[in-house]
Amino acid sequence: MNSNLEALRHTLGSTLTGWRGTACFKPATVQPAEWLVLYDIESSPYCRLVRETLSELDLDVLIKPCPKGGTRFRDEAIALAGKAQFPLLVDPNTDTVMLESADIIDYLLRTYGGRTQKAGRGLSRAARLAGGYLATVANWRPGGISGLAAAASEAPA
């Protein structure tokens, strides 16, 4: 696809979500000794919320993409969680494995952000999810939504 169209598509997606996750205004009060691991689906609005929180806290994370039909990390995630549900966070520092974006965000804010209150689950969360859904729609291209399903790789020229 044309690189200008790709740039426009990514800019539109970020604009629709209010550019959340692009800056760190309140970095983590505690940096984990070992990197966190996030199994996610790039186009999932729920996974997007977790990635934004990780960015806002300026936490190091290893992201393992698990698109539908993916063979590299998806089976590993299913073995850890017992089902194919994303996002999935693994924190080797606390031996934590968890699903559900709202729970993951609460955990990150409490454990590394020094915050005691739960993340918004009402209108604020609904608005963030709506932006995430719009960003997912912005990822549409002929053939489907990019980042949702695995695609065959191409060798570089």
Tab-separated table of C-alpha atoms in Angstrom:
chain	number	residue	atom	x	y	z
A	1	MET	CA	0.000	0.000	0.000
A	2	ASN	CA	1.141	3.552	-0.678
A	3	SER	CA	3.217	4.846	2.247
A	4	ASN	CA	1.366	8.187	2.202
A	5	LEU	CA	-1.946	6.368	2.611
A	6	GLU	CA	-0.467	4.292	5.439
A	7	ALA	CA	0.717	7.450	7.213
A	8	LEU	CA	-2.710	9.044	6.756
A	9	ARG	CA	-4.441	5.922	8.078
A	10	HIS	CA	-2.235	5.839	11.194
A	11	THR	CA	-2.671	9.580	11.764
A	12	LEU	CA	-6.441	9.201	11.493
A	13	GLY	CA	-6.437	6.302	13.962
A	14	SER	CA	-4.384	8.267	16.502
A	15	THR	CA	-6.547	11.350	16.045
A	16	LEU	CA	-9.716	9.339	16.655
A	17	THR	CA	-8.327	8.183	20.006
A	18	GLY	CA	-7.188	11.647	21.071
A	19	TRP	CA	-3.498	10.719	20.704
A	20	ARG	CA	-3.681	8.846	24.023
A	21	GLY	CA	-0.587	6.824	24.765
A	22	THR	CA	1.709	9.076	22.738
A	23	ALA	CA	3.176	10.924	25.709
A	24	CYS	CA	4.167	10.089	29.249
A	25	PHE	CA	2.898	12.714	31.667
A	26	LYS	CA	2.911	10.539	34.797
A	27	PRO	CA	5.623	7.909	34.466
A	28	ALA	CA	5.587	4.818	36.613
A	29	THR	CA	6.656	5.352	40.204
A	30	VAL	CA	8.284	1.916	40.116
A	31	GLN	CA	9.980	0.384	37.083
A	32	PRO	CA	9.775	-3.414	36.981
A	33	ALA	CA	13.061	-5.323	37.091
A	34	GLU	CA	11.940	-7.591	34.240
A	35	TRP	CA	9.973	-6.534	31.170
A	36	LEU	CA	6.242	-7.083	31.141
A	37	VAL	CA	4.845	-9.239	28.324
A	38	LEU	CA	1.644	-8.310	26.497
A	39	TYR	CA	-0.037	-10.733	24.121
A	40	ASP	CA	-2.337	-8.675	21.952
A	41	ILE	CA	-4.189	-8.192	18.708
A	42	GLU	CA	-3.097	-4.941	17.089
A	43	SER	CA	-6.538	-3.865	15.903
A	44	SER	CA	-8.395	-4.709	19.134
A	45	PRO	CA	-9.715	-1.593	20.907
A	46	TYR	CA	-9.325	-3.393	24.259
A	47	CYS	CA	-5.670	-4.161	23.539
A	48	ARG	CA	-5.212	-0.556	22.410
A	49	LEU	CA	-6.353	0.691	25.845
A	50	VAL	CA	-3.724	-1.469	27.552
A	51	ARG	CA	-0.971	-0.376	25.140
A	52	GLU	CA	-1.899	3.268	25.754
A	53	THR	CA	-1.677	2.768	29.525
A	54	LEU	CA	1.720	1.071	29.192
A	55	SER	CA	2.931	4.026	27.108
A	56	GLU	CA	1.482	6.595	29.498
A	57	LEU	CA	3.324	4.903	32.380
A	58	ASP	CA	6.501	4.614	30.276
A	59	LEU	CA	6.830	0.913	31.103
A	60	ASP	CA	9.057	-1.442	29.141
A	61	VAL	CA	7.011	-4.217	27.584
A	62	LEU	CA	7.552	-7.023	25.121
A	63	ILE	CA	4.516	-7.132	22.845
A	64	LYS	CA	3.760	-10.494	21.278
A	65	PRO	CA	1.205	-10.118	18.466
A	66	CYS	CA	-1.485	-12.811	18.353
A	67	PRO	CA	-3.654	-12.181	15.272
A	68	LYS	CA	-6.318	-14.689	14.292
A	69	GLY	CA	-4.572	-17.478	12.437
A	70	GLY	CA	-1.210	-16.445	13.885
A	71	THR	CA	1.174	-19.259	14.743
A	72	ARG	CA	4.082	-17.497	16.402
A	73	PHE	CA	2.719	-16.435	19.824
A	74	ARG	CA	-1.004	-17.258	19.834
A	75	ASP	CA	-0.614	-20.868	21.025
A	76	GLU	CA	1.771	-19.692	23.762
A	77	ALA	CA	-0.866	-17.194	24.958
A	78	ILE	CA	-3.628	-19.809	24.894
A	79	ALA	CA	-1.452	-22.163	26.953
A	80	LEU	CA	-0.922	-19.418	29.552
A	81	ALA	CA	-4.541	-18.210	29.745
A	82	GLY	CA	-6.391	-21.419	28.969
A	83	LYS	CA	-8.338	-19.664	26.205
A	84	ALA	CA	-7.917	-17.349	23.234
A	85	GLN	CA	-8.711	-14.006	24.848
A	86	PHE	CA	-6.740	-10.805	24.450
A	87	PRO	CA	-5.168	-8.719	25.829
A	88	LEU	CA	-3.188	-11.018	28.088
A	89	LEU	CA	-0.600	-9.513	30.425
A	90	VAL	CA	2.225	-11.495	31.996
A	91	ASP	CA	4.223	-9.801	34.744
A	92	PRO	CA	7.188	-12.007	35.699
A	93	ASN	CA	7.998	-9.602	38.552
A	94	THR	CA	4.863	-10.562	40.488
A	95	ASP	CA	4.045	-13.905	38.834
A	96	THR	CA	0.846	-12.357	37.476
A	97	VAL	CA	-1.027	-13.591	34.412
A	98	MET	CA	-4.226	-11.715	33.685
A	99	LEU	CA	-6.933	-11.104	31.115
A	100	GLU	CA	-9.528	-8.308	30.758
A	101	SER	CA	-8.315	-4.873	29.729
A	102	ALA	CA	-9.982	-3.030	32.644
A	103	ASP	CA	-8.376	-5.378	35.175
A	104	ILE	CA	-4.989	-5.097	33.464
A	105	ILE	CA	-5.178	-1.293	33.452
A	106	ASP	CA	-6.142	-1.241	37.145
A	107	TYR	CA	-3.245	-3.593	37.914
A	108	LEU	CA	-0.728	-1.462	36.000
A	109	LEU	CA	-1.893	1.779	37.618
A	110	ARG	CA	-1.889	0.239	41.101
A	111	THR	CA	1.361	-1.724	40.782
A	112	TYR	CA	3.513	0.671	38.763
A	113	GLY	CA	1.653	3.972	38.700
A	114	GLY	CA	1.271	4.404	42.440
A	115	ARG	CA	-2.465	4.951	42.096
A	116	THR	CA	-5.018	3.451	44.423
A	117	GLN	CA	-8.231	4.314	42.593
A	118	LYS	CA	-9.598	2.110	39.853
A	119	ALA	CA	-9.447	3.247	36.257
A	120	GLY	CA	-12.633	4.699	34.846
A	121	ARG	CA	-15.213	2.076	33.983
A	122	GLY	CA	-18.142	4.310	33.157
A	123	LEU	CA	-18.477	7.023	30.557
A	124	SER	CA	-14.723	7.663	30.433
A	125	ARG	CA	-13.991	4.044	29.518
A	126	ALA	CA	-16.865	3.987	27.028
A	127	ALA	CA	-15.464	7.087	25.316
A	128	ARG	CA	-11.971	5.580	25.168
A	129	LEU	CA	-13.364	2.336	23.755
A	130	ALA	CA	-15.414	4.238	21.179
A	131	GLY	CA	-12.237	5.963	20.030
A	132	GLY	CA	-10.530	2.574	19.874
A	133	TYR	CA	-13.330	1.141	17.738
A	134	LEU	CA	-13.106	4.135	15.392
A	135	ALA	CA	-9.345	3.643	15.141
A	136	THR	CA	-9.961	-0.017	14.285
A	137	VAL	CA	-12.322	1.030	11.498
A	138	ALA	CA	-9.615	3.419	10.273
A	139	ASN	CA	-7.394	0.329	9.847
A	140	TRP	CA	-9.742	-1.026	7.199
A	141	ARG	CA	-8.300	-1.610	3.780
A	142	PRO	CA	-9.331	-3.796	0.857
A	143	GLY	CA	-9.128	-7.339	2.188
A	144	GLY	CA	-10.091	-6.513	5.775
A	145	ILE	CA	-8.854	-4.763	8.889
A	146	SER	CA	-5.085	-4.724	9.223
A	147	GLY	CA	-3.699	-6.269	12.390
A	148	LEU	CA	-6.721	-8.498	12.965
A	149	ALA	CA	-5.661	-11.641	11.122
A	150	ALA	CA	-2.281	-13.123	10.297
A	151	ALA	CA	-0.935	-12.472	6.822
A	152	ALA	CA	1.751	-14.307	4.939
A	153	SER	CA	5.121	-12.620	5.237
A	154	GLU	CA	7.062	-11.400	2.261
A	155	ALA	CA	10.815	-11.618	1.906
A	156	PRO	CA	12.488	-8.220	1.501
A	157	ALA	CA	13.597	-7.299	-1.997
